[in-house]
Amino acid sequence: MIGSSGIIKPLLEQSSIISKRFVTQRFVTQPSSSKHVLVPFASRQEVLQDVNQEIQVDTGRLFAIIQVSSKQFKVTAEDLIQFNAHIAADVGDRIVLQKVLLVGGDNFTVIGKPLVSPEVVRVEATVLEKTHSEKKILFRFRRRKNYKKYKEMWANQTILRINTIEMNPVLS
């Protein structure tokens, strides 16, 4: 950002939200002179320690992005999700969702590459209902050709309630 004096302000002076320890290393050049400003950066271990402490103290309301039936959902505890597929569990069964892409709280976010490890996060859900969607009518015809095709179709649907999202402070 160019200030009133015409020089570029370093990243840390622009925002008080960004902590000095979480900014990656970068050089900001000033057009009026050949000075370089070095912004301090945090090592990986420092970031992991800080996130582990945040998890132990108070995470607030955790959220997660999960993948079920080739679709991604952002969920928190006590959410309902509905998707077009039947799963192997029966109604009333508690299941653990394995495909967690991302989990976060108020002050941190853990992104999986591609998935977050099951040792780190556990998302439990209950199967509330396995049903069919409303009827869809597929009707084709061609005028003056005596061509008519009529078909009725229902999609399988499952409704899950997310019971808990638990996170262990064992990031490494």
GROMACS .gro file of N, CA and C in nm:
model
  516
    1MET      N    1   0.085  -0.117   0.000
    1MET     CA    2   0.000   0.000   0.000
    1MET      C    3   0.089   0.122   0.000
    2ILE      N    4   0.060   0.216  -0.084
    2ILE     CA    5   0.142   0.336  -0.093
    2ILE      C    6   0.088   0.437   0.007
    3GLY      N    7   0.176   0.486   0.094
    3GLY     CA    8   0.136   0.582   0.196
    3GLY      C    9   0.137   0.723   0.142
    4SER      N   10   0.113   0.819   0.230
    4SER     CA   11   0.106   0.958   0.189
    4SER      C   12   0.242   1.011   0.145
    5SER      N   13   0.349   0.952   0.196
    5SER     CA   14   0.482   0.999   0.158
    5SER      C   15   0.534   0.930   0.032
    6GLY      N   16   0.457   0.837  -0.024
    6GLY     CA   17   0.495   0.774  -0.149
    6GLY      C   18   0.575   0.647  -0.133
    7ILE      N   19   0.602   0.601  -0.012
    7ILE     CA   20   0.676   0.477   0.006
    7ILE      C   21   0.579   0.364   0.041
    8ILE      N   22   0.619   0.243   0.011
    8ILE     CA   23   0.536   0.127   0.039
    8ILE      C   24   0.554   0.089   0.185
    9LYS      N   25   0.442   0.074   0.256
    9LYS     CA   26   0.447   0.038   0.397
    9LYS      C   27   0.463  -0.114   0.408
   10PRO      N   28   0.540  -0.159   0.504
   10PRO     CA   29   0.550  -0.304   0.524
   10PRO      C   30   0.416  -0.364   0.563
   11LEU      N   31   0.405  -0.494   0.542
   11LEU     CA   32   0.280  -0.565   0.564
   11LEU      C   33   0.234  -0.554   0.709
   12LEU      N   34   0.325  -0.559   0.804
   12LEU     CA   35   0.285  -0.559   0.943
   12LEU      C   36   0.236  -0.423   0.990
   13GLU      N   37   0.275  -0.315   0.926
   13GLU     CA   38   0.226  -0.184   0.965
   13GLU      C   39   0.085  -0.161   0.913
   14GLN      N   40   0.042  -0.231   0.811
   14GLN     CA   41  -0.090  -0.211   0.754
   14GLN      C   42  -0.200  -0.274   0.838
   15SER      N   43  -0.174  -0.384   0.903
   15SER     CA   44  -0.279  -0.456   0.972
   15SER      C   45  -0.234  -0.495   1.111
   16SER      N   46  -0.317  -0.469   1.208
   16SER     CA   47  -0.286  -0.510   1.344
   16SER      C   48  -0.337  -0.649   1.372
   17ILE      N   49  -0.414  -0.707   1.279
   17ILE     CA   50  -0.470  -0.840   1.299
   17ILE      C   51  -0.362  -0.946   1.281
   18ILE      N   52  -0.271  -0.926   1.190
   18ILE     CA   53  -0.169  -1.026   1.157
   18ILE      C   54  -0.062  -1.024   1.265
   19SER      N   55  -0.036  -1.139   1.323
   19SER     CA   56   0.069  -1.150   1.422
   19SER      C   57   0.204  -1.156   1.353
   20LYS      N   58   0.306  -1.101   1.416
   20LYS     CA   59   0.438  -1.098   1.355
   20LYS      C   60   0.495  -1.238   1.336
   21ARG      N   61   0.451  -1.332   1.418
   21ARG     CA   62   0.508  -1.466   1.411
   21ARG      C   63   0.446  -1.550   1.301
   22PHE      N   64   0.330  -1.513   1.248
   22PHE     CA   65   0.262  -1.595   1.150
   22PHE      C   66   0.278  -1.544   1.008
   23VAL      N   67   0.359  -1.445   0.985
   23VAL     CA   68   0.377  -1.390   0.852
   23VAL      C   69   0.495  -1.460   0.787
   24THR      N   70   0.478  -1.499   0.662
   24THR     CA   71   0.588  -1.563   0.591
   24THR      C   72   0.696  -1.461   0.558
   25GLN      N   73   0.811  -1.511   0.529
   25GLN     CA   74   0.924  -1.423   0.500
   25GLN      C   75   0.906  -1.360   0.362
   26ARG      N   76   0.918  -1.227   0.356
   26ARG     CA   77   0.908  -1.159   0.228
   26ARG      C   78   0.984  -1.027   0.237
   27PHE      N   79   1.028  -0.982   0.125
   27PHE     CA   80   1.099  -0.855   0.118
   27PHE      C   81   1.006  -0.753   0.054
   28VAL      N   82   1.001  -0.635   0.113
   28VAL     CA   83   0.922  -0.526   0.059
   28VAL      C   84   1.020  -0.417   0.018
   29THR      N   85   1.016  -0.380  -0.107
   29THR     CA   86   1.110  -0.278  -0.154
   29THR      C   87   1.045  -0.142  -0.153
   30GLN      N   88   1.125  -0.043  -0.133
   30GLN     CA   89   1.078   0.095  -0.135
   30GLN      C   90   1.127   0.159  -0.263
   31PRO      N   91   1.041   0.224  -0.338
   31PRO     CA   92   1.082   0.276  -0.468
   31PRO      C   93   1.180   0.394  -0.458
   32SER      N   94   1.181   0.468  -0.345
   32SER     CA   95   1.267   0.585  -0.337
   32SER      C   96   1.412   0.548  -0.310
   33SER      N   97   1.437   0.433  -0.251
   33SER     CA   98   1.575   0.393  -0.222
   33SER      C   99   1.588   0.243  -0.243
   34SER      N  100   1.707   0.193  -0.223
   34SER     CA  101   1.730   0.050  -0.245
   34SER      C  102   1.727  -0.028  -0.114
   35LYS      N  103   1.659   0.023  -0.010
   35LYS     CA  104   1.650  -0.047   0.117
   35LYS      C  105   1.555  -0.166   0.105
   36HIS      N  106   1.584  -0.271   0.179
   36HIS     CA  107   1.495  -0.385   0.189
   36HIS      C  108   1.454  -0.401   0.334
   37VAL      N  109   1.326  -0.429   0.356
   37VAL     CA  110   1.275  -0.450   0.491
   37VAL      C  111   1.245  -0.599   0.505
   38LEU      N  112   1.303  -0.663   0.604
   38LEU     CA  113   1.283  -0.805   0.628
   38LEU      C  114   1.174  -0.822   0.733
   39VAL      N  115   1.067  -0.892   0.697
   39VAL     CA  116   0.958  -0.918   0.789
   39VAL      C  117   0.986  -1.052   0.857
   40PRO      N  118   0.982  -1.059   0.990
   40PRO     CA  119   1.012  -1.185   1.058
   40PRO      C  120   0.907  -1.290   1.026
   41PHE      N  121   0.946  -1.415   1.029
   41PHE     CA  122   0.853  -1.524   1.001
   41PHE      C  123   0.862  -1.627   1.111
   42ALA      N  124   0.757  -1.706   1.124
   42ALA     CA  125   0.751  -1.809   1.227
   42ALA      C  126   0.796  -1.941   1.168
   43SER      N  127   0.865  -2.019   1.249
   43SER     CA  128   0.903  -2.152   1.205
   43SER      C  129   0.781  -2.243   1.216
   44ARG      N  130   0.790  -2.356   1.152
   44ARG     CA  131   0.678  -2.450   1.153
   44ARG      C  132   0.649  -2.498   1.294
   45GLN      N  133   0.751  -2.525   1.373
   45GLN     CA  134   0.731  -2.574   1.510
   45GLN      C  135   0.662  -2.470   1.598
   46GLU      N  136   0.697  -2.342   1.580
   46GLU     CA  137   0.633  -2.237   1.658
   46GLU      C  138   0.484  -2.228   1.626
   47VAL      N  139   0.451  -2.238   1.499
   47VAL     CA  140   0.311  -2.233   1.459
   47VAL      C  141   0.235  -2.352   1.516
   48LEU      N  142   0.293  -2.472   1.508
   48LEU     CA  143   0.227  -2.591   1.561
   48LEU      C  144   0.207  -2.582   1.711
   49GLN      N  145   0.306  -2.529   1.784
   49GLN     CA  146   0.291  -2.513   1.928
   49GLN      C  147   0.178  -2.416   1.960
   50ASP      N  148   0.171  -2.307   1.887
   50ASP     CA  149   0.065  -2.209   1.911
   50ASP      C  150  -0.073  -2.267   1.882
   51VAL      N  151  -0.086  -2.342   1.774
   51VAL     CA  152  -0.215  -2.402   1.741
   51VAL      C  153  -0.252  -2.508   1.844
   52ASN      N  154  -0.157  -2.590   1.889
   52ASN     CA  155  -0.185  -2.689   1.993
   52ASN      C  156  -0.231  -2.623   2.122
   53GLN      N  157  -0.171  -2.509   2.158
   53GLN     CA  158  -0.214  -2.438   2.278
   53GLN      C  159  -0.355  -2.382   2.260
   54GLU      N  160  -0.387  -2.332   2.142
   54GLU     CA  161  -0.522  -2.282   2.115
   54GLU      C  162  -0.625  -2.394   2.128
   55ILE      N  163  -0.590  -2.514   2.081
   55ILE     CA  164  -0.683  -2.627   2.089
   55ILE      C  165  -0.706  -2.666   2.234
   56GLN      N  166  -0.601  -2.665   2.317
   56GLN     CA  167  -0.614  -2.703   2.457
   56GLN      C  168  -0.693  -2.601   2.537
   57VAL      N  169  -0.670  -2.473   2.510
   57VAL     CA  170  -0.733  -2.369   2.590
   57VAL      C  171  -0.883  -2.362   2.561
   58ASP      N  172  -0.920  -2.310   2.446
   58ASP     CA  173  -1.061  -2.299   2.410
   58ASP      C  174  -1.068  -2.280   2.259
   59THR      N  175  -1.128  -2.375   2.192
   59THR     CA  176  -1.135  -2.367   2.047
   59THR      C  177  -1.257  -2.292   2.000
   60GLY      N  178  -1.351  -2.262   2.088
   60GLY     CA  179  -1.476  -2.203   2.043
   60GLY      C  180  -1.558  -2.311   1.973
   61ARG      N  181  -1.638  -2.270   1.882
   61ARG     CA  182  -1.719  -2.366   1.808
   61ARG      C  183  -1.640  -2.412   1.687
   62LEU      N  184  -1.608  -2.541   1.685
   62LEU     CA  185  -1.531  -2.597   1.574
   62LEU      C  186  -1.619  -2.613   1.451
   63PHE      N  187  -1.558  -2.596   1.335
   63PHE     CA  188  -1.625  -2.626   1.209
   63PHE      C  189  -1.534  -2.718   1.130
   64ALA      N  190  -1.595  -2.788   1.036
   64ALA     CA  191  -1.518  -2.879   0.952
   64ALA      C  192  -1.580  -2.880   0.813
   65ILE      N  193  -1.496  -2.907   0.715
   65ILE     CA  194  -1.545  -2.931   0.579
   65ILE      C  195  -1.524  -3.079   0.552
   66ILE      N  196  -1.635  -3.147   0.531
   66ILE     CA  197  -1.631  -3.291   0.511
   66ILE      C  198  -1.677  -3.323   0.369
   67GLN      N  199  -1.640  -3.442   0.324
   67GLN     CA  200  -1.682  -3.488   0.193
   67GLN      C  201  -1.763  -3.615   0.210
   68VAL      N  202  -1.887  -3.610   0.162
   68VAL     CA  203  -1.977  -3.725   0.167
   68VAL      C  204  -2.042  -3.738   0.030
   69SER      N  205  -2.032  -3.853  -0.028
   69SER     CA  206  -2.098  -3.881  -0.156
   69SER      C  207  -2.058  -3.780  -0.263
   70SER      N  208  -1.929  -3.755  -0.274
   70SER     CA  209  -1.870  -3.666  -0.374
   70SER      C  210  -1.916  -3.522  -0.362
   71LYS      N  211  -1.967  -3.483  -0.247
   71LYS     CA  212  -2.005  -3.345  -0.222
   71LYS      C  213  -1.940  -3.299  -0.093
   72GLN      N  214  -1.909  -3.169  -0.087
   72GLN     CA  215  -1.844  -3.112   0.031
   72GLN      C  216  -1.943  -3.027   0.108
   73PHE      N  217  -1.939  -3.041   0.242
   73PHE     CA  218  -2.028  -2.967   0.329
   73PHE      C  219  -1.946  -2.900   0.439
   74LYS      N  220  -1.980  -2.775   0.471
   74LYS     CA  221  -1.923  -2.708   0.588
   74LYS      C  222  -2.020  -2.733   0.703
   75VAL      N  223  -1.971  -2.798   0.809
   75VAL     CA  224  -2.058  -2.839   0.919
   75VAL      C  225  -2.002  -2.793   1.052
   76THR      N  226  -2.091  -2.777   1.149
   76THR     CA  227  -2.057  -2.757   1.289
   76THR      C  228  -2.138  -2.858   1.368
   77ALA      N  229  -2.121  -2.861   1.497
   77ALA     CA  230  -2.194  -2.956   1.581
   77ALA      C  231  -2.344  -2.925   1.572
   78GLU      N  232  -2.425  -3.030   1.572
   78GLU     CA  233  -2.571  -3.024   1.567
   78GLU      C  234  -2.627  -2.978   1.433
   79ASP      N  235  -2.549  -2.981   1.326
   79ASP     CA  236  -2.599  -2.948   1.193
   79ASP      C  237  -2.665  -3.070   1.129
   80LEU      N  238  -2.758  -3.044   1.039
   80LEU     CA  239  -2.819  -3.149   0.957
   80LEU      C  240  -2.769  -3.135   0.815
   81ILE      N  241  -2.732  -3.247   0.754
   81ILE     CA  242  -2.694  -3.245   0.613
   81ILE      C  243  -2.775  -3.350   0.539
   82GLN      N  244  -2.809  -3.319   0.416
   82GLN     CA  245  -2.887  -3.409   0.332
   82GLN      C  246  -2.813  -3.425   0.200
   83PHE      N  247  -2.797  -3.550   0.157
   83PHE     CA  248  -2.729  -3.575   0.032
   83PHE      C  249  -2.798  -3.688  -0.041
   84ASN      N  250  -2.776  -3.695  -0.171
   84ASN     CA  251  -2.846  -3.789  -0.258
   84ASN      C  252  -2.768  -3.919  -0.272
   85ALA      N  253  -2.774  -4.001  -0.170
   85ALA     CA  254  -2.714  -4.134  -0.172
   85ALA      C  255  -2.758  -4.208  -0.046
   86HIS      N  256  -2.754  -4.339  -0.051
   86HIS     CA  257  -2.773  -4.418   0.070
   86HIS      C  258  -2.638  -4.470   0.114
   87ILE      N  259  -2.617  -4.474   0.245
   87ILE     CA  260  -2.492  -4.527   0.298
   87ILE      C  261  -2.521  -4.661   0.364
   88ALA      N  262  -2.417  -4.732   0.399
   88ALA     CA  263  -2.433  -4.869   0.449
   88ALA      C  264  -2.491  -4.874   0.590
   89ALA      N  265  -2.486  -4.767   0.666
   89ALA     CA  266  -2.536  -4.767   0.803
   89ALA      C  267  -2.688  -4.762   0.805
   90ASP      N  268  -2.746  -4.817   0.913
   90ASP     CA  269  -2.891  -4.815   0.930
   90ASP      C  270  -2.933  -4.687   1.000
   91VAL      N  271  -3.062  -4.662   1.001
   91VAL     CA  272  -3.117  -4.544   1.068
   91VAL      C  273  -3.091  -4.557   1.218
   92GLY      N  274  -3.040  -4.451   1.279
   92GLY     CA  275  -3.009  -4.450   1.421
   92GLY      C  276  -2.865  -4.485   1.454
   93ASP      N  277  -2.789  -4.533   1.357
   93ASP     CA  278  -2.649  -4.568   1.381
   93ASP      C  279  -2.563  -4.443   1.390
   94ARG      N  280  -2.462  -4.449   1.477
   94ARG     CA  281  -2.363  -4.342   1.485
   94ARG      C  282  -2.245  -4.383   1.398
   95ILE      N  283  -2.202  -4.291   1.313
   95ILE     CA  284  -2.091  -4.319   1.222
   95ILE      C  285  -1.983  -4.213   1.242
   96VAL      N  286  -1.862  -4.246   1.201
   96VAL     CA  287  -1.750  -4.152   1.203
   96VAL      C  288  -1.718  -4.118   1.058
   97LEU      N  289  -1.721  -3.989   1.026
   97LEU     CA  290  -1.693  -3.945   0.890
   97LEU      C  291  -1.542  -3.935   0.872
   98GLN      N  292  -1.489  -4.006   0.774
   98GLN     CA  293  -1.345  -4.017   0.756
   98GLN      C  294  -1.286  -3.907   0.669
   99LYS      N  295  -1.360  -3.857   0.574
   99LYS     CA  296  -1.306  -3.760   0.478
   99LYS      C  297  -1.327  -3.618   0.530
  100VAL      N  298  -1.233  -3.572   0.612
  100VAL     CA  299  -1.236  -3.436   0.665
  100VAL      C  300  -1.128  -3.358   0.592
  101LEU      N  301  -1.168  -3.256   0.517
  101LEU     CA  302  -1.075  -3.179   0.437
  101LEU      C  303  -1.012  -3.064   0.514
  102LEU      N  304  -1.086  -3.010   0.610
  102LEU     CA  305  -1.042  -2.891   0.681
  102LEU      C  306  -1.115  -2.886   0.814
  103VAL      N  307  -1.048  -2.838   0.917
  103VAL     CA  308  -1.112  -2.817   1.047
  103VAL      C  309  -1.056  -2.688   1.105
  104GLY      N  310  -1.141  -2.615   1.176
  104GLY     CA  311  -1.096  -2.488   1.230
  104GLY      C  312  -1.180  -2.443   1.347
  105GLY      N  313  -1.128  -2.339   1.413
  105GLY     CA  314  -1.197  -2.278   1.525
  105GLY      C  315  -1.194  -2.127   1.509
  106ASP      N  316  -1.200  -2.056   1.622
  106ASP     CA  317  -1.199  -1.911   1.618
  106ASP      C  318  -1.066  -1.854   1.571
  107ASN      N  319  -0.955  -1.914   1.616
  107ASN     CA  320  -0.823  -1.855   1.592
  107ASN      C  321  -0.731  -1.939   1.506
  108PHE      N  322  -0.778  -2.050   1.453
  108PHE     CA  323  -0.689  -2.136   1.374
  108PHE      C  324  -0.769  -2.213   1.271
  109THR      N  325  -0.699  -2.264   1.172
  109THR     CA  326  -0.756  -2.353   1.071
  109THR      C  327  -0.650  -2.455   1.034
  110VAL      N  328  -0.689  -2.581   1.031
  110VAL     CA  329  -0.599  -2.690   0.992
  110VAL      C  330  -0.649  -2.744   0.859
  111ILE      N  331  -0.563  -2.737   0.758
  111ILE     CA  332  -0.599  -2.780   0.624
  111ILE      C  333  -0.529  -2.912   0.594
  112GLY      N  334  -0.604  -3.008   0.545
  112GLY     CA  335  -0.546  -3.137   0.511
  112GLY      C  336  -0.487  -3.135   0.371
  113LYS      N  337  -0.393  -3.226   0.349
  113LYS     CA  338  -0.330  -3.239   0.217
  113LYS      C  339  -0.340  -3.384   0.172
  114PRO      N  340  -0.443  -3.435   0.118
  114PRO     CA  341  -0.573  -3.374   0.091
  114PRO      C  342  -0.670  -3.385   0.208
  115LEU      N  343  -0.645  -3.479   0.304
  115LEU     CA  344  -0.735  -3.499   0.416
  115LEU      C  345  -0.661  -3.473   0.547
  116VAL      N  346  -0.737  -3.431   0.648
  116VAL     CA  347  -0.682  -3.418   0.783
  116VAL      C  348  -0.675  -3.557   0.843
  117SER      N  349  -0.568  -3.586   0.913
  117SER     CA  350  -0.545  -3.718   0.969
  117SER      C  351  -0.655  -3.756   1.069
  118PRO      N  352  -0.698  -3.882   1.072
  118PRO     CA  353  -0.799  -3.925   1.170
  118PRO      C  354  -0.751  -3.915   1.315
  119GLU      N  355  -0.619  -3.912   1.338
  119GLU     CA  356  -0.569  -3.894   1.474
  119GLU      C  357  -0.591  -3.752   1.523
  120VAL      N  358  -0.605  -3.658   1.432
  120VAL     CA  359  -0.618  -3.517   1.468
  120VAL      C  360  -0.764  -3.478   1.489
  121VAL      N  361  -0.853  -3.522   1.402
  121VAL     CA  362  -0.992  -3.479   1.409
  121VAL      C  363  -1.086  -3.599   1.399
  122ARG      N  364  -1.199  -3.588   1.469
  122ARG     CA  365  -1.300  -3.694   1.467
  122ARG      C  366  -1.436  -3.626   1.454
  123VAL      N  367  -1.508  -3.659   1.346
  123VAL     CA  368  -1.641  -3.604   1.322
  123VAL      C  369  -1.740  -3.720   1.331
  124GLU      N  370  -1.830  -3.713   1.429
  124GLU     CA  371  -1.930  -3.817   1.448
  124GLU      C  372  -2.065  -3.767   1.403
  125ALA      N  373  -2.143  -3.858   1.344
  125ALA     CA  374  -2.276  -3.823   1.294
  125ALA      C  375  -2.372  -3.938   1.322
  126THR      N  376  -2.500  -3.906   1.324
  126THR     CA  377  -2.605  -4.005   1.340
  126THR      C  378  -2.692  -4.004   1.215
  127VAL      N  379  -2.725  -4.123   1.166
  127VAL     CA  380  -2.813  -4.134   1.050
  127VAL      C  381  -2.957  -4.114   1.100
  128LEU      N  382  -3.019  -4.004   1.058
  128LEU     CA  383  -3.155  -3.975   1.102
  128LEU      C  384  -3.260  -4.038   1.011
  129GLU      N  385  -3.235  -4.033   0.882
  129GLU     CA  386  -3.339  -4.078   0.790
  129GLU      C  387  -3.276  -4.124   0.659
  130LYS      N  388  -3.332  -4.232   0.605
  130LYS     CA  389  -3.296  -4.279   0.471
  130LYS      C  390  -3.427  -4.287   0.394
  131THR      N  391  -3.438  -4.207   0.291
  131THR     CA  392  -3.565  -4.196   0.222
  131THR      C  393  -3.542  -4.172   0.074
  132HIS      N  394  -3.650  -4.145   0.002
  132HIS     CA  395  -3.644  -4.109  -0.138
  132HIS      C  396  -3.682  -3.962  -0.154
  133SER      N  397  -3.635  -3.903  -0.260
  133SER     CA  398  -3.673  -3.765  -0.289
  133SER      C  399  -3.815  -3.763  -0.344
  134GLU      N  400  -3.866  -3.645  -0.369
  134GLU     CA  401  -3.996  -3.638  -0.433
  134GLU      C  402  -3.985  -3.689  -0.576
  135LYS      N  403  -4.096  -3.728  -0.630
  135LYS     CA  404  -4.097  -3.790  -0.761
  135LYS      C  405  -4.060  -3.690  -0.870
  136LYS      N  406  -3.971  -3.731  -0.958
  136LYS     CA  407  -3.935  -3.652  -1.075
  136LYS      C  408  -3.991  -3.723  -1.198
  137ILE      N  409  -4.059  -3.649  -1.281
  137ILE     CA  410  -4.119  -3.706  -1.401
  137ILE      C  411  -4.035  -3.668  -1.522
  138LEU      N  412  -3.993  -3.770  -1.595
  138LEU     CA  413  -3.921  -3.749  -1.719
  138LEU      C  414  -4.016  -3.783  -1.833
  139PHE      N  415  -4.051  -3.685  -1.912
  139PHE     CA  416  -4.148  -3.705  -2.019
  139PHE      C  417  -4.091  -3.646  -2.147
  140ARG      N  418  -4.084  -3.730  -2.250
  140ARG     CA  419  -4.036  -3.685  -2.380
  140ARG      C  420  -4.142  -3.718  -2.485
  141PHE      N  421  -4.159  -3.625  -2.575
  141PHE     CA  422  -4.247  -3.656  -2.687
  141PHE      C  423  -4.207  -3.570  -2.806
  142ARG      N  424  -4.245  -3.620  -2.923
  142ARG     CA  425  -4.225  -3.545  -3.047
  142ARG      C  426  -4.362  -3.528  -3.113
  143ARG      N  427  -4.391  -3.408  -3.143
  143ARG     CA  428  -4.525  -3.382  -3.198
  143ARG      C  429  -4.541  -3.446  -3.336
  144ARG      N  430  -4.659  -3.493  -3.357
  144ARG     CA  431  -4.702  -3.554  -3.484
  144ARG      C  432  -4.622  -3.679  -3.523
  145LYS      N  433  -4.551  -3.739  -3.430
  145LYS     CA  434  -4.472  -3.857  -3.463
  145LYS      C  435  -4.513  -3.980  -3.383
  146ASN      N  436  -4.613  -3.967  -3.298
  146ASN     CA  437  -4.658  -4.076  -3.212
  146ASN      C  438  -4.543  -4.129  -3.125
  147TYR      N  439  -4.465  -4.037  -3.071
  147TYR     CA  440  -4.350  -4.074  -2.989
  147TYR      C  441  -4.370  -4.013  -2.850
  148LYS      N  442  -4.389  -4.099  -2.750
  148LYS     CA  443  -4.405  -4.054  -2.612
  148LYS      C  444  -4.330  -4.150  -2.521
  149LYS      N  445  -4.253  -4.093  -2.429
  149LYS     CA  446  -4.186  -4.174  -2.327
  149LYS      C  447  -4.211  -4.108  -2.193
  150TYR      N  448  -4.257  -4.188  -2.098
  150TYR     CA  449  -4.291  -4.139  -1.965
  150TYR      C  450  -4.215  -4.223  -1.864
  151LYS      N  451  -4.144  -4.155  -1.774
  151LYS     CA  452  -4.068  -4.228  -1.673
  151LYS      C  453  -4.073  -4.149  -1.542
  152GLU      N  454  -4.090  -4.221  -1.432
  152GLU     CA  455  -4.087  -4.160  -1.299
  152GLU      C  456  -3.960  -4.202  -1.230
  153MET      N  457  -3.903  -4.108  -1.153
  153MET     CA  458  -3.773  -4.133  -1.093
  153MET      C  459  -3.768  -4.077  -0.952
  154TRP      N  460  -3.705  -4.151  -0.862
  154TRP     CA  461  -3.682  -4.106  -0.725
  154TRP      C  462  -3.534  -4.119  -0.694
  155ALA      N  463  -3.478  -4.022  -0.625
  155ALA     CA  464  -3.338  -4.030  -0.585
  155ALA      C  465  -3.331  -4.073  -0.439
  156ASN      N  466  -3.235  -4.159  -0.406
  156ASN     CA  467  -3.213  -4.197  -0.267
  156ASN      C  468  -3.155  -4.079  -0.191
  157GLN      N  469  -3.204  -4.057  -0.070
  157GLN     CA  470  -3.154  -3.947   0.013
  157GLN      C  471  -3.126  -3.997   0.153
  158THR      N  472  -3.022  -3.939   0.214
  158THR     CA  473  -2.986  -3.969   0.351
  158THR      C  474  -2.972  -3.837   0.426
  159ILE      N  475  -3.022  -3.834   0.549
  159ILE     CA  476  -3.008  -3.716   0.634
  159ILE      C  477  -2.925  -3.754   0.754
  160LEU      N  478  -2.818  -3.677   0.778
  160LEU     CA  479  -2.727  -3.700   0.891
  160LEU      C  480  -2.733  -3.581   0.986
  161ARG      N  481  -2.719  -3.609   1.116
  161ARG     CA  482  -2.700  -3.504   1.215
  161ARG      C  483  -2.556  -3.515   1.264
  162ILE      N  484  -2.483  -3.405   1.256
  162ILE     CA  485  -2.345  -3.402   1.306
  162ILE      C  486  -2.350  -3.390   1.457
  163ASN      N  487  -2.303  -3.492   1.528
  163ASN     CA  488  -2.309  -3.490   1.674
  163ASN      C  489  -2.195  -3.410   1.733
  164THR      N  490  -2.072  -3.448   1.700
  164THR     CA  491  -1.957  -3.379   1.759
  164THR      C  492  -1.846  -3.364   1.656
  165ILE      N  493  -1.767  -3.260   1.678
  165ILE     CA  494  -1.642  -3.243   1.607
  165ILE      C  495  -1.536  -3.228   1.714
  166GLU      N  496  -1.449  -3.327   1.725
  166GLU     CA  497  -1.346  -3.327   1.829
  166GLU      C  498  -1.209  -3.317   1.765
  167MET      N  499  -1.122  -3.243   1.832
  167MET     CA  500  -0.988  -3.224   1.778
  167MET      C  501  -0.886  -3.252   1.886
  168ASN      N  502  -0.785  -3.330   1.854
  168ASN     CA  503  -0.678  -3.361   1.950
  168ASN      C  504  -0.560  -3.267   1.927
  169PRO      N  505  -0.500  -3.215   2.034
  169PRO     CA  506  -0.386  -3.125   2.017
  169PRO      C  507  -0.256  -3.201   1.996
  170VAL      N  508  -0.249  -3.276   1.887
  170VAL     CA  509  -0.130  -3.356   1.858
  170VAL      C  510  -0.075  -3.323   1.721
  171LEU      N  511  -0.084  -3.199   1.680
  171LEU     CA  512  -0.031  -3.161   1.549
  171LEU      C  513   0.120  -3.174   1.549
  172SER      N  514   0.174  -3.230   1.445
  172SER     CA  515   0.319  -3.244   1.437
  172SER      C  516   0.368  -3.215   1.296
   0.00000   0.00000   0.00000
